[in-house]
mmCIF file of C-alpha atoms in Angstrom:
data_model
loop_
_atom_site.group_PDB
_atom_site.id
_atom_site.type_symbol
_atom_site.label_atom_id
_atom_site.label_comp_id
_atom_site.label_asym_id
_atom_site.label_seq_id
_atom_site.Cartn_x
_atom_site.Cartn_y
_atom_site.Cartn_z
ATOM 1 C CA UNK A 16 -2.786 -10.527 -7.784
ATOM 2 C CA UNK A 17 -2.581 -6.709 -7.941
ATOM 3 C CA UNK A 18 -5.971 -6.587 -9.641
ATOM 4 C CA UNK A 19 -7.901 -8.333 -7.118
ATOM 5 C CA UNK A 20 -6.481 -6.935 -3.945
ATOM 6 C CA UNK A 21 -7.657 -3.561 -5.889
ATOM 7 C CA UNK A 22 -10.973 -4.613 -6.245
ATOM 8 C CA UNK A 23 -11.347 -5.826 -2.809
ATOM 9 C CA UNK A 24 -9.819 -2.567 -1.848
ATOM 10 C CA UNK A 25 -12.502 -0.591 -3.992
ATOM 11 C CA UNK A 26 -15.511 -1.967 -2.189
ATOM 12 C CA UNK A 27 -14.146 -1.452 1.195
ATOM 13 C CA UNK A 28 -13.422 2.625 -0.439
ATOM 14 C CA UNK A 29 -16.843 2.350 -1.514
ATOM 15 C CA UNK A 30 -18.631 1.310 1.883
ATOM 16 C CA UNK A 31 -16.503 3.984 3.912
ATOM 17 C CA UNK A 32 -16.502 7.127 1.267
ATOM 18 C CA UNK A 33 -20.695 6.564 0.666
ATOM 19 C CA UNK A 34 -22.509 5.177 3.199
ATOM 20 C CA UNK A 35 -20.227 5.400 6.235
ATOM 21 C CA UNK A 36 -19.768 9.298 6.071
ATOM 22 C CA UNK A 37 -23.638 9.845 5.241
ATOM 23 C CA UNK A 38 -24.457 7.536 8.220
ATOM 24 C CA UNK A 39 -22.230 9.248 10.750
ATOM 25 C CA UNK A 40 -22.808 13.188 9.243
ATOM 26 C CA UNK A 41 -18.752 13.249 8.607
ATOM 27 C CA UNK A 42 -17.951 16.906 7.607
ATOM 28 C CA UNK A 43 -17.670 16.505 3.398
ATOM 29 C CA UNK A 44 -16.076 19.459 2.175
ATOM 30 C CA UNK A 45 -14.421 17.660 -0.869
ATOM 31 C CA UNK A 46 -15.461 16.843 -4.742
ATOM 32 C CA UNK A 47 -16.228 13.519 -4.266
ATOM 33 C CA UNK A 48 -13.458 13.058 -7.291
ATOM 34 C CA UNK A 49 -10.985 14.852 -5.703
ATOM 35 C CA UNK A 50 -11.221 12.514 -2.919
ATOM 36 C CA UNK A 51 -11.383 9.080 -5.418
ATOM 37 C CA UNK A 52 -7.883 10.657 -7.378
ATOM 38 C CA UNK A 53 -6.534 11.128 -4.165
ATOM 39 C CA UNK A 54 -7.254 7.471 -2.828
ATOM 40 C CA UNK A 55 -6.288 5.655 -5.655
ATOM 41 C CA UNK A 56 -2.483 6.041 -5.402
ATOM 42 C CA UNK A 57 -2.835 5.092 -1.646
ATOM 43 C CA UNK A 58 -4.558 2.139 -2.669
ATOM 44 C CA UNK A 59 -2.240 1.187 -6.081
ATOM 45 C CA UNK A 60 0.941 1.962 -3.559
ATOM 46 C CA UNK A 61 -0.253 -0.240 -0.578
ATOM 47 C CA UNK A 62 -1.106 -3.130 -2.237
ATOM 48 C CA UNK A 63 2.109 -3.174 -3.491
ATOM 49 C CA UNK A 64 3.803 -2.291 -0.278
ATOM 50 C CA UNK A 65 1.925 -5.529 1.093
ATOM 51 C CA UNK A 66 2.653 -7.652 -1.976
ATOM 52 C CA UNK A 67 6.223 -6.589 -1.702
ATOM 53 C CA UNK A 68 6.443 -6.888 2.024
ATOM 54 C CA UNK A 69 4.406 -10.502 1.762
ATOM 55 C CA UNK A 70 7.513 -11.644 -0.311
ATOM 56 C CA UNK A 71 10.468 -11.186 2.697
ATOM 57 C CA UNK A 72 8.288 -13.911 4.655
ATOM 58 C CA UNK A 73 8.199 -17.771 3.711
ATOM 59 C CA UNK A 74 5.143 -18.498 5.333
ATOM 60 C CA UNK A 75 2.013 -15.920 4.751
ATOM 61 C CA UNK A 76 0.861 -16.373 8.790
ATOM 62 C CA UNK A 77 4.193 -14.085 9.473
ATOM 63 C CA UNK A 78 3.456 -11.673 6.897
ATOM 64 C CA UNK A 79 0.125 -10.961 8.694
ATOM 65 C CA UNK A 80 1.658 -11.066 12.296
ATOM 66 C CA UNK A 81 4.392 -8.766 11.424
ATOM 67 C CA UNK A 82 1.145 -6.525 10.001
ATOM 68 C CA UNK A 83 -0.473 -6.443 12.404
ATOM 69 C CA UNK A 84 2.230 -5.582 14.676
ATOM 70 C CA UNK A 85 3.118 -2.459 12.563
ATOM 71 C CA UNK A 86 -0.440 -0.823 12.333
ATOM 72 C CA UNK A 87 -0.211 0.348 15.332
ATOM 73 C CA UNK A 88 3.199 1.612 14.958
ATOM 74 C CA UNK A 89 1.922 3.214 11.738
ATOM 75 C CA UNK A 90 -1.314 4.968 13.047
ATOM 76 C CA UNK A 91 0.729 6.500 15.322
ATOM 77 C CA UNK A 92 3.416 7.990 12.407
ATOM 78 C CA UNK A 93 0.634 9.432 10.286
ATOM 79 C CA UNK A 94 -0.087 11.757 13.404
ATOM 80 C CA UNK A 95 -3.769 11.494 13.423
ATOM 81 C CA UNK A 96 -3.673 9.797 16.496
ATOM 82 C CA UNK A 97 -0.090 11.176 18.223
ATOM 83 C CA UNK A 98 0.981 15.187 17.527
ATOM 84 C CA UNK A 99 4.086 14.492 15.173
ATOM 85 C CA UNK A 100 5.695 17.606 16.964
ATOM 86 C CA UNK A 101 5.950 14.732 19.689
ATOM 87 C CA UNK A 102 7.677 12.063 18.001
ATOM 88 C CA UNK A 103 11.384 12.156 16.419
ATOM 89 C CA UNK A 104 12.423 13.302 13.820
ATOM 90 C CA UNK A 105 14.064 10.426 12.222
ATOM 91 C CA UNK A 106 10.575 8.240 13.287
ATOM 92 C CA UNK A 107 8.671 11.378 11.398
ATOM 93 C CA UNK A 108 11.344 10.394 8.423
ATOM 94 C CA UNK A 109 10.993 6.606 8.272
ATOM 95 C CA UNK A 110 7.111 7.016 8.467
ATOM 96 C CA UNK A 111 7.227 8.603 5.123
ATOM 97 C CA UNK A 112 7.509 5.159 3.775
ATOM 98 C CA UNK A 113 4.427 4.584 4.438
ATOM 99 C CA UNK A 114 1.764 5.609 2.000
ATOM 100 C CA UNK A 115 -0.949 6.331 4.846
ATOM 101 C CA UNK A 116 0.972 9.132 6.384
ATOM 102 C CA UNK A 117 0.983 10.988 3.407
ATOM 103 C CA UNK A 118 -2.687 10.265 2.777
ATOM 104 C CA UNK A 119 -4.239 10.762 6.049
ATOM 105 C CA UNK A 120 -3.264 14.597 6.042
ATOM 106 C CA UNK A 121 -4.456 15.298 3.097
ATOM 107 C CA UNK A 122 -7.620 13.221 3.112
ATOM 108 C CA UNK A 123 -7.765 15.155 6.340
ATOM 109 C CA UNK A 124 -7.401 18.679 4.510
ATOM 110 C CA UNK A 125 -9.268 17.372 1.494
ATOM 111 C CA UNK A 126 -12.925 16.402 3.432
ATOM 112 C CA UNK A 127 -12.777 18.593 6.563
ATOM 113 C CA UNK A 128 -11.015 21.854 5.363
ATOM 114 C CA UNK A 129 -12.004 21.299 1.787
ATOM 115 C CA UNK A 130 -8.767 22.581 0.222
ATOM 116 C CA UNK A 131 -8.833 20.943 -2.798
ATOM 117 C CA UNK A 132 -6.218 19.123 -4.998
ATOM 118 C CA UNK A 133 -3.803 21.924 -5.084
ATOM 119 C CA UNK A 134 -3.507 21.817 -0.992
ATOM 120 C CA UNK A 135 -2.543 18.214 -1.588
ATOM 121 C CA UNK A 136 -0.469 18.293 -4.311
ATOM 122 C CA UNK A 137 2.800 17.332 -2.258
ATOM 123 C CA UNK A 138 1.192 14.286 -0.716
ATOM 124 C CA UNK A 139 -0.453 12.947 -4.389
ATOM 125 C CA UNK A 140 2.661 13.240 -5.636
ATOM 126 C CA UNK A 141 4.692 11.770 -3.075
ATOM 127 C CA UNK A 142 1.672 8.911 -3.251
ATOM 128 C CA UNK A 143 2.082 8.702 -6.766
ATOM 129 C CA UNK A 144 5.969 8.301 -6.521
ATOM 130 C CA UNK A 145 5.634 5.959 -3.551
ATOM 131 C CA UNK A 146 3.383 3.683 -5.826
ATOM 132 C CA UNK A 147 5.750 3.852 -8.660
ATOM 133 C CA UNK A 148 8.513 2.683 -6.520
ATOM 134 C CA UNK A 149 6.509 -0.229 -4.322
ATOM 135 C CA UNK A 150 5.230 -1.268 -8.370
ATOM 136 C CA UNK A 151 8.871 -1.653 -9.610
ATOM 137 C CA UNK A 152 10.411 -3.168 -6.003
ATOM 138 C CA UNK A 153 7.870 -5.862 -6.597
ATOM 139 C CA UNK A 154 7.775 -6.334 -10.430
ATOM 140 C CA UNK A 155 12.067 -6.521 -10.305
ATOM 141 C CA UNK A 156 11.739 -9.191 -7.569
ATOM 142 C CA UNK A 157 8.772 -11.518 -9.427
ATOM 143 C CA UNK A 158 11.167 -11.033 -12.373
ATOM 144 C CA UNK A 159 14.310 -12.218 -10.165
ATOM 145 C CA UNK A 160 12.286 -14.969 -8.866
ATOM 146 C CA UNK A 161 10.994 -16.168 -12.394
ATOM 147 C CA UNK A 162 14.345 -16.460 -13.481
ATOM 148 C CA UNK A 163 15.916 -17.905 -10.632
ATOM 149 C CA UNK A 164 12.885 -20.619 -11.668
ATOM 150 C CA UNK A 165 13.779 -20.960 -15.593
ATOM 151 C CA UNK A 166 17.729 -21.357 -14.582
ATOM 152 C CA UNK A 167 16.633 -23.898 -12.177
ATOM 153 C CA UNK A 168 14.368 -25.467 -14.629
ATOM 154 C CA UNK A 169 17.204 -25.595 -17.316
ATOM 155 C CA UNK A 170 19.532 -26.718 -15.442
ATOM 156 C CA UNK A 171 17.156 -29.905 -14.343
ATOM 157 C CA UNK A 172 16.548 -30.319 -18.095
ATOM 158 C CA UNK A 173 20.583 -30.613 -19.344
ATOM 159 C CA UNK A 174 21.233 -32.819 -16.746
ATOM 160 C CA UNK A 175 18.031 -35.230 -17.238
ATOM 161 C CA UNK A 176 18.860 -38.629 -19.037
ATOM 162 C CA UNK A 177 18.302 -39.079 -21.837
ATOM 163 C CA UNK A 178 15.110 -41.622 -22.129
ATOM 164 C CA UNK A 179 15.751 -44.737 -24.560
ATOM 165 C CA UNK A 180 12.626 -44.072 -26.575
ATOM 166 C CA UNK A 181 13.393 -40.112 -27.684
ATOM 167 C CA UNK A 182 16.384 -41.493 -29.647
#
């Protein structure tokens, strides 16, 4: 599942990194893989922040209403769009659990003020920690859920009868 909401992810990375930034004259101060190793945790630690948020819904139409009632919420926190000096503190603190407002910063930093990896290094490696966690959230909940499905599979199998011809 991981793989494949990657490599939909990739093209989408692809289309805005190459052709939308040459189309529009974007300011590229960045080594273009500076910019891919900082991108790639935001993308590993999304998808798993949606594949672990997609499993707290039963039905996948709520997953994307309650999306796409949080972007907004969420542009907002990474303070592209809002000055953070304007929101509170404890909203600043919560937003941090969301990959894009460590990534938008440093992307930010990265293309326009062409710092380079070491004037991102707190935000790849809160990115890479953030994808660690959202990877092991999500792998100990399929691994609940599997064996919630093998008990309930054994327990259907002791108490099947016992059919006339297997004897």
């Amino acid at each position: 599942k991981a793989g494949a909401y990657l490599l939909a992810s990739l093209f989408n990375v692809a289309f805005t990194l190459v052709i939308v930034y040459n189309w529009f004259n974007y300011t590229d101060k960045a080594d273009f893989l500076h910019v891919l190793m900082l991108i790639f945790p935001f993308l590993v630690a999304v998808v798993f922040l949606g594949i672990g948020i997609s499993t707290l819904f039963i039905h996948r139409e709520s997953a994307i209403v309650f999306m796409v009632f949080l972007s907004p919420i969420a542009l907002f926190l990474t303070g592209i769009s809002w000055p953070l000096s304007a929101i509170p503190e404890w909203l600043v603190v919560l937003s941090k659990l969301s990959p894009a407002s460590n990534l938008v910063p440093a992307y930010y930093r990265l293309r326009n003020m062409g710092v380079g990896l070491a004037g991102v290094k707190h935000e790849m490696v809160m990115l890479y920690l953030q994808a660690a966690i959202y990877i092991g959230l999500t792998a100990v909940y399929y691994f609940y859920r599997l064996a919630r499905v093998n008990k309930r599979l054994a327990a259907k199998e002791s108490n099947a009868p016992v059919a006339l011809n297997s004897i």
